[in-house]
Coordinates of C-alpha atoms in Angstrom, one line a residue:
M1 CA 68.4 -89.5 -37.6
S2 CA 69.1 -86.3 -36.0
G3 CA 69.5 -84.9 -39.8
L4 CA 66.3 -86.3 -41.0
K5 CA 64.7 -84.8 -37.9
N6 CA 65.8 -81.4 -38.6
S7 CA 65.4 -81.6 -42.5
P8 CA 62.4 -79.6 -43.9
F9 CA 60.7 -83.0 -44.9
G10 CA 60.7 -84.0 -40.9
K11 CA 59.5 -80.3 -39.9
R12 CA 56.8 -81.0 -42.1
L13 CA 56.0 -84.4 -41.0
R14 CA 55.7 -83.2 -37.4
A15 CA 53.8 -79.8 -38.3
S16 CA 51.1 -82.4 -40.1
H17 CA 50.6 -84.8 -36.9
H18 CA 50.4 -82.2 -34.5
D19 CA 47.8 -80.4 -36.8
H20 CA 45.6 -83.6 -37.1
E21 CA 46.0 -84.2 -33.2
D22 CA 44.2 -80.6 -33.0
D23 CA 41.5 -80.9 -35.7
S24 CA 38.7 -82.0 -33.8
P25 CA 39.4 -80.0 -30.1
R26 CA 39.1 -77.0 -32.3
R27 CA 37.0 -77.6 -34.8
N28 CA 34.2 -78.0 -31.6
R29 CA 35.6 -75.0 -30.1
S30 CA 32.9 -71.5 -30.2
R31 CA 34.3 -68.7 -32.1
T32 CA 34.6 -65.7 -30.4
N33 CA 34.8 -62.5 -31.9
V34 CA 38.4 -60.6 -30.9
P35 CA 37.8 -57.1 -30.7
L36 CA 39.1 -55.1 -33.7
F37 CA 41.4 -52.2 -32.6
G38 CA 39.5 -52.2 -29.1
V39 CA 36.0 -51.7 -30.9
S40 CA 33.9 -54.9 -30.6
P41 CA 31.8 -55.3 -34.0
A42 CA 28.6 -54.8 -34.1
T43 CA 27.4 -57.4 -36.1
P44 CA 27.6 -61.3 -34.1
S45 CA 28.9 -64.0 -35.6
L46 CA 26.9 -66.2 -37.8
D47 CA 28.7 -69.2 -35.4
S48 CA 27.3 -67.8 -32.5
R49 CA 25.6 -71.4 -31.6
P50 CA 26.8 -72.6 -27.9
T51 CA 27.8 -76.2 -28.5
T52 CA 27.8 -78.8 -25.6
S53 CA 29.7 -82.0 -24.9
E54 CA 27.2 -83.8 -26.6
S55 CA 27.3 -82.5 -29.9
G56 CA 30.7 -83.2 -31.1
G57 CA 29.7 -86.7 -32.0
P58 CA 30.3 -88.0 -35.7
D59 CA 27.1 -87.4 -36.4
S60 CA 26.9 -83.3 -35.2
P61 CA 27.3 -81.1 -38.6
E62 CA 30.1 -79.5 -38.2
Y63 CA 29.9 -75.4 -38.1
G64 CA 32.6 -73.1 -40.1
D65 CA 33.2 -70.1 -40.5
R66 CA 30.7 -69.6 -43.8
F67 CA 27.2 -70.6 -43.3
V68 CA 26.0 -72.9 -46.1
P69 CA 22.8 -74.0 -46.2
S70 CA 21.8 -77.3 -47.1
R71 CA 18.0 -78.8 -48.6
D72 CA 18.8 -82.6 -48.2
G73 CA 16.3 -82.6 -45.4
G74 CA 14.0 -80.3 -46.9
D75 CA 10.6 -81.5 -48.7
M76 CA 9.9 -80.1 -51.8
R77 CA 6.7 -80.8 -52.4
T78 CA 5.9 -79.5 -48.7
T79 CA 8.0 -76.2 -49.8
Y80 CA 5.8 -75.8 -53.3
H81 CA 2.8 -75.9 -51.2
L82 CA 3.7 -73.5 -48.8
M83 CA 4.7 -70.9 -51.6
D84 CA 2.3 -67.6 -51.2
A85 CA 0.1 -67.6 -54.1
V86 CA 0.4 -63.8 -55.4
A87 CA -2.9 -62.5 -56.0
P88 CA -3.6 -59.6 -58.5
S89 CA -3.4 -56.3 -56.5
T90 CA -3.9 -54.1 -59.1
P91 CA -6.3 -51.7 -58.3
S92 CA -8.9 -50.7 -60.8
K93 CA -7.4 -47.8 -61.4
T94 CA -5.0 -49.4 -63.0
R95 CA -6.5 -52.5 -64.2
I96 CA -6.5 -52.9 -67.7
I97 CA -9.4 -54.9 -69.4
P98 CA -8.0 -57.7 -72.1
T99 CA -8.4 -56.7 -75.4
E100 CA -8.4 -61.0 -76.1
S101 CA -10.2 -64.1 -74.7
D102 CA -8.8 -65.1 -71.6
A103 CA -10.3 -68.7 -71.4
L104 CA -7.4 -69.8 -73.4
K105 CA -5.0 -68.1 -71.7
E106 CA -6.2 -69.3 -68.3
Q107 CA -6.4 -73.3 -69.7
A108 CA -2.7 -72.9 -70.3
N109 CA -2.0 -71.5 -67.1
A110 CA -3.7 -73.9 -65.6
L111 CA -1.8 -76.6 -67.5
F112 CA 1.4 -74.9 -67.4
T113 CA 1.3 -75.1 -63.4
S114 CA 0.3 -78.6 -63.0
I115 CA 3.0 -79.6 -65.4
L116 CA 5.2 -77.4 -63.5
H117 CA 4.2 -79.2 -60.4
T118 CA 4.9 -82.7 -62.0
E119 CA 8.6 -81.9 -62.8
V120 CA 9.9 -79.9 -60.1
T121 CA 8.3 -81.7 -57.7
P122 CA 7.8 -85.2 -58.3
A123 CA 5.4 -87.7 -56.5
L124 CA 7.4 -89.4 -54.0
P125 CA 8.1 -92.7 -54.7
P126 CA 6.2 -96.1 -52.6
P127 CA 8.6 -97.0 -49.8
P128 CA 10.4 -100.4 -50.6
A129 CA 8.6 -103.3 -49.1
S130 CA 10.0 -105.8 -47.4
P131 CA 11.8 -108.7 -48.6
T132 CA 10.0 -111.6 -48.0
R133 CA 11.4 -115.0 -47.2
S134 CA 11.3 -117.5 -49.6
T135 CA 9.1 -120.8 -49.2
A136 CA 12.2 -122.8 -50.6
S137 CA 14.5 -121.9 -47.8
S138 CA 12.8 -123.7 -45.1
V139 CA 12.7 -127.1 -47.0
A140 CA 15.1 -129.7 -45.6
P141 CA 18.4 -129.3 -47.3
S142 CA 19.0 -132.0 -50.0
T143 CA 20.9 -133.5 -52.5
P144 CA 20.3 -131.1 -55.3
T145 CA 19.8 -133.3 -58.6
R146 CA 21.2 -130.4 -60.9
R147 CA 25.3 -130.8 -61.9
R148 CA 25.5 -127.3 -63.2
L149 CA 27.2 -124.5 -60.6
F150 CA 26.0 -121.6 -62.1
A151 CA 22.0 -120.7 -63.8
Y152 CA 21.6 -118.1 -66.1
Q153 CA 18.2 -116.7 -66.7
S154 CA 16.2 -113.1 -65.8
P155 CA 14.6 -112.6 -62.8
S156 CA 11.0 -113.9 -62.1
H157 CA 8.5 -111.3 -61.5
S158 CA 6.2 -113.6 -59.6
N159 CA 9.0 -113.8 -56.8
P160 CA 8.8 -110.9 -54.9
G161 CA 11.9 -111.7 -53.4
T162 CA 13.3 -111.1 -56.8
P163 CA 14.1 -107.5 -57.2
T164 CA 12.9 -106.0 -60.9
R165 CA 14.8 -105.0 -63.5
R166 CA 13.8 -101.6 -64.4
L167 CA 15.4 -101.2 -67.8
D168 CA 14.2 -104.3 -68.9
A169 CA 10.8 -102.6 -69.7
P170 CA 10.3 -100.7 -73.1
T171 CA 8.4 -98.1 -71.9
D172 CA 11.0 -97.2 -69.1
E173 CA 11.3 -93.1 -69.2
A174 CA 15.2 -94.1 -69.6
Y175 CA 14.2 -94.6 -73.5
S176 CA 12.0 -91.7 -73.2
M177 CA 12.8 -89.2 -75.8
S178 CA 10.2 -86.6 -74.4
P179 CA 11.8 -84.0 -72.2
V180 CA 9.1 -84.4 -69.7
R181 CA 7.4 -87.1 -67.0
A182 CA 5.2 -89.9 -68.1
E183 CA 3.0 -87.8 -65.5
S184 CA 3.0 -84.6 -67.6
R185 CA 3.4 -86.7 -70.8
A186 CA -0.3 -87.6 -69.4
L187 CA -1.5 -84.3 -69.1
L188 CA -0.7 -83.2 -72.6
E189 CA -2.5 -86.0 -74.0
S190 CA -5.7 -85.9 -71.8
P191 CA -8.9 -83.8 -73.7
R192 CA -9.8 -81.0 -72.7
R193 CA -12.6 -78.9 -72.5
K194 CA -13.3 -77.5 -75.9
L195 CA -13.6 -73.6 -75.6
R196 CA -16.1 -71.4 -76.8
S197 CA -15.0 -69.3 -79.8
V198 CA -16.2 -66.3 -80.3
T199 CA -16.3 -63.6 -83.6
K200 CA -14.1 -60.8 -82.6
T201 CA -15.7 -58.6 -85.3
P202 CA -19.2 -57.7 -85.7
Y203 CA -21.2 -59.1 -88.9
R204 CA -22.9 -55.8 -89.6
V205 CA -22.2 -52.2 -88.8
L206 CA -25.5 -49.7 -89.1
D207 CA -24.8 -45.9 -89.3
A208 CA -26.9 -43.9 -86.5
P209 CA -26.5 -40.1 -86.6
E210 CA -27.7 -38.3 -83.9
L211 CA -27.2 -41.1 -81.5
A212 CA -26.2 -39.5 -78.3
D213 CA -23.7 -39.9 -76.1
D214 CA -25.4 -39.6 -72.9
F215 CA -25.4 -42.2 -70.3
Y216 CA -28.1 -41.6 -68.8
L217 CA -30.6 -42.4 -71.4
N218 CA -31.5 -45.9 -73.4
L219 CA -32.0 -45.2 -77.0
V220 CA -31.5 -49.2 -78.2
D221 CA -34.5 -52.1 -77.8
W222 CA -34.8 -55.1 -79.8
S223 CA -38.4 -56.2 -79.6
S224 CA -40.0 -59.9 -79.8
T225 CA -40.7 -59.7 -83.1
N226 CA -37.3 -59.4 -84.2
V227 CA -37.9 -55.5 -84.6
L228 CA -35.0 -52.9 -83.6
G229 CA -36.0 -49.8 -82.0
V230 CA -33.3 -46.8 -82.0
G231 CA -34.2 -43.1 -81.2
L232 CA -32.0 -40.5 -82.7
G233 CA -32.8 -37.3 -81.8
S234 CA -36.2 -36.2 -82.2
C235 CA -37.1 -39.4 -84.4
V236 CA -37.4 -42.9 -83.7
Y237 CA -36.6 -45.1 -86.6
L238 CA -38.0 -49.2 -86.7
W239 CA -34.6 -51.8 -88.1
T240 CA -36.5 -55.3 -89.2
A241 CA -33.7 -57.6 -88.8
H242 CA -35.4 -60.4 -91.7
T243 CA -35.7 -58.0 -94.5
A244 CA -33.0 -54.7 -93.3
A245 CA -35.7 -52.6 -94.1
V246 CA -35.7 -49.4 -92.4
S247 CA -39.0 -47.1 -90.9
K248 CA -39.3 -44.2 -89.3
L249 CA -41.8 -44.5 -86.3
C250 CA -42.4 -41.0 -85.0
D251 CA -40.7 -37.0 -85.3
L252 CA -41.1 -35.1 -82.5
S253 CA -39.5 -32.4 -83.7
N254 CA -42.5 -30.4 -84.2
N255 CA -42.9 -30.5 -80.6
N256 CA -39.6 -29.3 -79.8
D257 CA -38.7 -32.5 -77.7
T258 CA -36.2 -35.0 -77.7
V259 CA -36.2 -38.9 -77.7
S260 CA -34.9 -40.1 -74.2
S261 CA -35.5 -43.9 -73.8
V262 CA -37.7 -46.9 -75.9
A263 CA -38.7 -50.0 -74.5
W264 CA -40.6 -53.0 -76.2
V265 CA -43.1 -54.7 -74.5
Q266 CA -42.5 -58.3 -73.8
K267 CA -45.1 -59.9 -76.5
G268 CA -46.4 -57.2 -78.9
T269 CA -45.8 -55.0 -81.2
T270 CA -46.0 -52.3 -78.7
L271 CA -43.0 -49.2 -78.0
A272 CA -43.4 -47.4 -75.1
V273 CA -41.3 -43.8 -76.2
G274 CA -40.0 -41.6 -73.4
T275 CA -38.8 -37.9 -73.9
L276 CA -36.6 -35.1 -72.3
S277 CA -39.5 -32.9 -71.8
G278 CA -41.1 -35.5 -69.5
R279 CA -43.9 -36.5 -71.9
L280 CA -44.9 -40.7 -72.4
H281 CA -46.1 -41.4 -75.7
L282 CA -47.2 -45.3 -77.0
Y283 CA -46.9 -46.7 -80.7
D284 CA -47.9 -49.3 -82.7
A285 CA -45.3 -50.7 -84.7
H286 CA -47.1 -52.8 -86.7
T287 CA -49.3 -50.1 -88.2
L288 CA -46.6 -46.6 -87.0
T289 CA -49.7 -45.1 -85.4
R290 CA -49.6 -43.4 -81.7
L291 CA -51.5 -45.4 -79.3
R292 CA -51.9 -43.1 -76.3
S293 CA -50.0 -39.9 -74.9
Y294 CA -49.4 -38.9 -71.4
Q295 CA -48.3 -35.4 -71.6
Q296 CA -47.5 -35.2 -68.1
A297 CA -45.9 -38.5 -67.3
H298 CA -43.0 -37.1 -65.2
N299 CA -41.8 -34.0 -64.1
N300 CA -38.5 -34.3 -66.1
R301 CA -36.7 -36.3 -68.7
I302 CA -37.8 -40.0 -68.9
G303 CA -34.7 -42.1 -68.8
A304 CA -35.8 -45.4 -68.1
L305 CA -38.7 -47.8 -69.4
S306 CA -39.4 -51.3 -68.4
W307 CA -42.4 -53.7 -68.9
N308 CA -43.9 -56.1 -67.0
A309 CA -46.8 -57.3 -69.1
H310 CA -49.3 -54.3 -69.0
I311 CA -47.7 -53.1 -66.8
L312 CA -45.2 -49.8 -68.3
S313 CA -42.7 -48.6 -65.2
S314 CA -41.0 -45.3 -65.8
G315 CA -38.2 -43.5 -64.2
S316 CA -37.3 -40.2 -64.3
R317 CA -35.0 -37.3 -63.3
D318 CA -37.9 -36.6 -61.1
R319 CA -36.3 -39.1 -58.8
M320 CA -39.7 -40.8 -59.1
I321 CA -40.8 -44.2 -60.0
H322 CA -43.9 -44.7 -62.0
H323 CA -46.3 -47.5 -63.2
R324 CA -49.1 -47.5 -65.4
D325 CA -51.5 -49.8 -66.7
V326 CA -51.9 -49.2 -70.0
R327 CA -55.0 -50.8 -70.7
E328 CA -56.6 -48.3 -68.4
S329 CA -57.8 -44.9 -70.1
S330 CA -56.9 -42.6 -66.6
M331 CA -53.7 -40.5 -67.3
R332 CA -52.5 -41.0 -64.0
P333 CA -50.2 -43.7 -62.6
F334 CA -51.8 -46.2 -60.1
K335 CA -48.6 -46.3 -58.0
R336 CA -45.4 -44.1 -57.5
S337 CA -42.4 -45.5 -55.7
M338 CA -39.8 -42.8 -54.4
G339 CA -36.6 -44.5 -53.3
H340 CA -33.6 -42.5 -55.1
K341 CA -32.4 -39.2 -53.9
Q342 CA -31.1 -38.5 -57.8
E343 CA -32.4 -39.3 -61.0
V344 CA -33.6 -42.8 -61.6
C345 CA -31.1 -43.9 -64.9
G346 CA -31.8 -48.0 -64.8
L347 CA -35.0 -50.0 -64.3
R348 CA -35.5 -53.7 -65.2
W349 CA -38.3 -56.0 -64.2
N350 CA -37.6 -59.6 -63.4
G351 CA -39.7 -62.5 -64.9
D352 CA -40.6 -62.9 -68.5
S353 CA -44.3 -60.9 -69.1
N354 CA -45.4 -62.8 -66.0
P355 CA -47.4 -60.2 -63.5
Q356 CA -46.5 -62.6 -60.4
S357 CA -43.1 -62.0 -61.1
A358 CA -43.5 -58.6 -59.3
L359 CA -39.9 -57.8 -58.4
L360 CA -38.9 -54.3 -59.8
A361 CA -35.2 -53.5 -59.9
S362 CA -33.9 -49.4 -59.9
G363 CA -30.7 -47.9 -60.5
G364 CA -30.2 -44.5 -59.4
N365 CA -27.3 -41.6 -59.9
D366 CA -27.5 -41.7 -56.2
N367 CA -25.2 -44.7 -56.0
K368 CA -28.4 -47.3 -54.8
V369 CA -29.9 -50.2 -56.0
C370 CA -33.8 -50.6 -54.9
I371 CA -35.3 -54.0 -55.3
W372 CA -39.1 -53.1 -55.2
D373 CA -42.1 -55.9 -54.6
L374 CA -45.8 -54.3 -56.0
R375 CA -47.7 -57.2 -54.7
G376 CA -47.2 -55.1 -51.5
A377 CA -44.6 -57.7 -50.0
K378 CA -42.1 -57.0 -47.0
R379 CA -39.1 -58.2 -45.9
P380 CA -39.5 -59.8 -42.4
G381 CA -38.6 -57.4 -39.7
L382 CA -38.9 -53.9 -41.7
R383 CA -41.7 -51.7 -40.4
S384 CA -44.0 -50.3 -42.1
M385 CA -43.9 -46.5 -42.6
P386 CA -46.9 -44.1 -42.1
I387 CA -48.2 -42.8 -45.1
A388 CA -49.3 -39.5 -44.5
G389 CA -52.5 -38.2 -47.1
P390 CA -54.6 -41.0 -47.8
S391 CA -56.0 -43.6 -45.5
S392 CA -52.8 -45.8 -45.1
A393 CA -54.8 -48.8 -45.1
S394 CA -55.0 -48.2 -48.7
T395 CA -52.7 -50.1 -50.7
S396 CA -51.8 -50.3 -54.3
G397 CA -49.9 -52.7 -56.6
I398 CA -50.4 -56.1 -58.4
T399 CA -51.9 -58.9 -56.6
A400 CA -50.9 -62.6 -56.7
S401 CA -53.3 -63.2 -59.4
G402 CA -52.3 -60.6 -60.9
S403 CA -55.2 -57.5 -60.7
L404 CA -54.4 -54.3 -60.0
V405 CA -55.1 -52.7 -56.6
A406 CA -56.3 -49.3 -56.5
G407 CA -54.1 -46.8 -54.0
D408 CA -51.4 -44.1 -54.4
E409 CA -48.4 -44.6 -52.6
E410 CA -45.8 -41.7 -52.3
N411 CA -43.6 -42.9 -50.1
D412 CA -43.4 -46.4 -50.8
V413 CA -40.6 -48.4 -49.0
P414 CA -38.3 -50.9 -51.2
L415 CA -37.9 -54.9 -50.8
W416 CA -34.5 -54.3 -50.5
K417 CA -31.5 -51.2 -50.7
F418 CA -28.3 -52.0 -51.9
H419 CA -25.4 -49.2 -51.0
Q420 CA -22.3 -51.1 -52.1
H421 CA -22.1 -49.4 -55.0
T422 CA -19.6 -45.7 -55.0
A423 CA -21.0 -44.4 -58.8
A424 CA -24.5 -44.4 -60.9
V425 CA -26.4 -47.7 -61.5
K426 CA -27.7 -47.6 -64.9
A427 CA -26.8 -51.2 -65.7
L428 CA -29.3 -54.2 -64.5
A429 CA -29.9 -57.7 -65.4
W430 CA -32.2 -60.6 -63.7
D431 CA -30.5 -64.1 -64.4
P432 CA -32.9 -66.3 -66.3
H433 CA -31.0 -69.4 -65.1
M434 CA -31.0 -68.7 -61.7
N435 CA -34.5 -67.6 -59.6
G436 CA -33.5 -64.1 -57.5
V437 CA -30.2 -63.6 -58.9
L438 CA -29.9 -59.9 -60.2
A439 CA -26.2 -58.1 -61.8
S440 CA -25.9 -54.4 -61.1
G441 CA -22.8 -52.4 -63.2
G442 CA -21.5 -48.9 -61.6
G443 CA -20.2 -46.1 -63.0
T444 CA -16.4 -44.6 -63.4
A445 CA -15.8 -44.1 -60.0
D446 CA -16.8 -47.7 -58.9
K447 CA -16.4 -50.1 -62.5
H448 CA -17.6 -53.0 -60.6
I449 CA -20.7 -55.3 -61.4
R450 CA -21.7 -56.7 -58.3
F451 CA -24.1 -59.8 -57.7
W452 CA -27.1 -60.2 -55.5
N453 CA -29.8 -62.8 -54.2
V454 CA -32.6 -60.4 -53.7
L455 CA -34.6 -63.6 -52.0
N456 CA -32.0 -62.8 -48.4
G457 CA -31.1 -59.1 -49.4
N458 CA -26.7 -61.4 -49.4
M459 CA -24.3 -59.9 -52.1
L460 CA -23.2 -63.0 -53.9
N461 CA -19.8 -62.2 -55.7
E462 CA -18.0 -58.6 -57.4
L463 CA -16.0 -58.2 -60.4
D464 CA -14.0 -55.2 -60.5
T465 CA -13.6 -54.7 -64.7
G466 CA -11.2 -51.8 -64.6
S467 CA -13.7 -49.3 -66.9
Q468 CA -17.2 -47.7 -66.3
V469 CA -20.2 -50.2 -66.5
C470 CA -22.7 -49.5 -68.8
N471 CA -25.1 -52.1 -70.0
L472 CA -25.7 -55.5 -68.7
T473 CA -27.4 -58.4 -70.1
W474 CA -27.7 -61.8 -69.5
S475 CA -27.3 -64.2 -72.2
L476 CA -30.8 -66.9 -72.7
T477 CA -28.6 -69.9 -74.2
S478 CA -26.1 -69.9 -71.8
H479 CA -24.5 -69.4 -68.4
E480 CA -23.0 -66.0 -69.5
L481 CA -23.3 -62.3 -69.1
V482 CA -22.5 -59.3 -71.5
S483 CA -20.7 -56.1 -70.4
T484 CA -20.8 -53.0 -72.0
H485 CA -18.1 -50.4 -71.1
G486 CA -16.5 -46.7 -71.3
F487 CA -14.8 -44.2 -69.1
S488 CA -11.6 -45.5 -67.7
S489 CA -8.1 -44.5 -66.4
T490 CA -6.0 -46.7 -68.4
T491 CA -6.0 -46.9 -72.0
A492 CA -8.8 -49.7 -72.4
Q493 CA -11.9 -48.5 -73.0
N494 CA -15.0 -49.4 -75.0
Q495 CA -15.4 -52.6 -74.5
I496 CA -17.6 -55.5 -74.7
C497 CA -16.9 -58.3 -72.7
I498 CA -18.6 -61.4 -72.1
W499 CA -18.1 -63.4 -68.7
K500 CA -19.0 -66.9 -67.4
Y501 CA -20.8 -67.1 -64.2
P502 CA -20.3 -68.2 -61.5
T503 CA -16.5 -68.4 -62.3
L504 CA -16.4 -65.0 -63.9
D505 CA -14.2 -65.7 -65.9
M506 CA -13.4 -63.7 -69.3
V507 CA -14.8 -65.5 -72.6
A508 CA -14.2 -62.8 -74.5
S509 CA -13.7 -59.4 -75.1
L510 CA -14.9 -57.5 -78.0
T511 CA -13.4 -54.2 -79.6
G512 CA -14.6 -51.8 -82.4
H513 CA -16.3 -48.5 -80.8
T514 CA -14.5 -45.7 -80.2
H515 CA -16.7 -43.8 -77.8
R516 CA -18.6 -45.4 -75.1
V517 CA -20.6 -48.4 -75.5
L518 CA -23.5 -47.1 -74.2
Y519 CA -26.4 -48.7 -75.7
L520 CA -27.3 -52.7 -75.6
A521 CA -29.9 -54.9 -76.8
M522 CA -30.0 -58.4 -77.6
S523 CA -32.0 -60.3 -80.5
P524 CA -35.0 -62.6 -79.3
D525 CA -33.2 -65.6 -80.2
G526 CA -30.9 -64.8 -78.0
E527 CA -27.9 -65.2 -80.3
T528 CA -27.0 -61.5 -81.3
I529 CA -26.1 -58.3 -79.7
V530 CA -26.4 -54.8 -80.4
T531 CA -24.3 -51.6 -79.2
G532 CA -24.6 -48.3 -79.6
A533 CA -21.8 -45.8 -78.7
G534 CA -21.2 -42.4 -79.1
D535 CA -19.3 -42.4 -82.3
E536 CA -23.1 -43.2 -84.0
T537 CA -22.8 -46.8 -85.3
L538 CA -24.4 -49.8 -84.3
R539 CA -22.7 -52.9 -84.1
F540 CA -23.9 -56.3 -84.8
W541 CA -22.3 -59.2 -83.1
N542 CA -22.6 -63.1 -82.9
A543 CA -22.0 -63.6 -79.2
F544 CA -23.6 -66.7 -78.4
P545 CA -24.6 -70.4 -79.8
K546 CA -27.7 -71.6 -80.8
R547 CA -30.5 -72.7 -78.6
D548 CA -31.0 -76.6 -78.6
N549 CA -34.0 -77.5 -80.3
H550 CA -35.5 -79.1 -77.5
E551 CA -36.0 -76.7 -75.9
D552 CA -38.0 -74.8 -78.3
R553 CA -40.7 -78.1 -78.8
R554 CA -42.0 -78.0 -75.4
E555 CA -45.2 -79.4 -74.9
T556 CA -48.1 -77.3 -73.5
Q557 CA -51.3 -77.6 -73.0
L558 CA -52.6 -75.2 -76.0
D559 CA -50.5 -77.5 -78.9
Y560 CA -53.7 -79.1 -80.1
G561 CA -51.9 -80.7 -82.6
R562 CA -50.3 -83.5 -80.5
L563 CA -54.0 -84.1 -79.0
I564 CA -55.2 -85.4 -82.8
R565 CA -54.5 -88.7 -83.3

């Protein structure tokens, strides 16, 4: 025996017994950092957690030399929802307007996120129900009638106490050839909203020589009679959409003048033409004759014109907005509005040829948007400013019945004035589907489209487009907005974008112009838009679907055909 104890086998056996006895206290003993060469390390030990006698039980975790995290007790579904959604923090200087439609990409990304959520964090299975004791067990024991000792049969689904065999179902996931779960397959096979396709190429391109590349001018407009008016240099040309015929309306070269703005009346063939010298002319497009001229309409160029029935409003570089009733023989405007400190480059009446909808939006080079009410209404809490000159009791504007009130207020106060834009505001558009909603777009330093509620003066939303906003117009057939763009700090420029409101998702992005898209007009049926740019071309796009037929067949009191029996 002494030889066995002193043998190498005996020594190893005694060493293993000794290590086994000291294993438990060694694990519970806290580790201390021994100074190395007399200098204590600056980094504390990972296993510096104090231990007590209560933590040495068999259920307590054992801490070793290395820290190995364990996710056994974690909740993957909760962790997935706690992840911070990384918002696009790209500044407007580096933002690029997409060249393709984002609607399909957004739908695909949403579907991918749902499937990823289903695959990575599947729904937790329901907790197993407590087995219920069979009623047969409570029956008094009796002599069995069967003589067979073993009975072979499939488990009964009616008995809740019998566990179901999952693999007996032929539709079980174990037999599926799909790489995804059944919930994901249901998402992939579910019907999705059909996206509207927009043709990315123009169906017609017209040459427009001498089309000015000036942000502050408005040289293209489309009439209710389906005639396009374009100002080219000192001339105004008319293009009839039905016949594609072109005719010259006027030539101002004899007066050494240049066209700076054109605007059609809402219903009719009257076209207003503003010039660089401040003159204002009215033409009849049907007879190609001049109806009237206001030789001193403004002291500087007229860059913006807007009609409201028989009321013609003009905005000029002299910072003034003049309102004229074209039915009167007087050359002086019946009302003047001054709310901008720089050039007025955008004007837009709300309503469709309705004098009672007397709200006018104006945008200026001073980065301001003003809302005017010519009926003399003031917002609550606004004090009336004293008027110098004539009696302050005299007012001017449009009454509720549409009649004019004489007067000339030089210091008219706007109903609202918005200061959020940081660049010139030329693009203005009233929402035809929602009352009191105005969209405005800023220039190169702003790049934003902002939406306003003029009923309470609040900003509803804003959109960073990443490029200069030159024009805005709403669709008549769908709740969508068209914006044209110019200068940008990125390579994406000269875009025509269609946005879905109020989600502000991009429906399509149209490209083709090589210069800023400064001019925009819509056909009377609301299906086609025309864009003009400094590349001296006019491009026609099929941007919107056709209008429903039942909207064109509205019953009116003047429809005498329905009264005949």
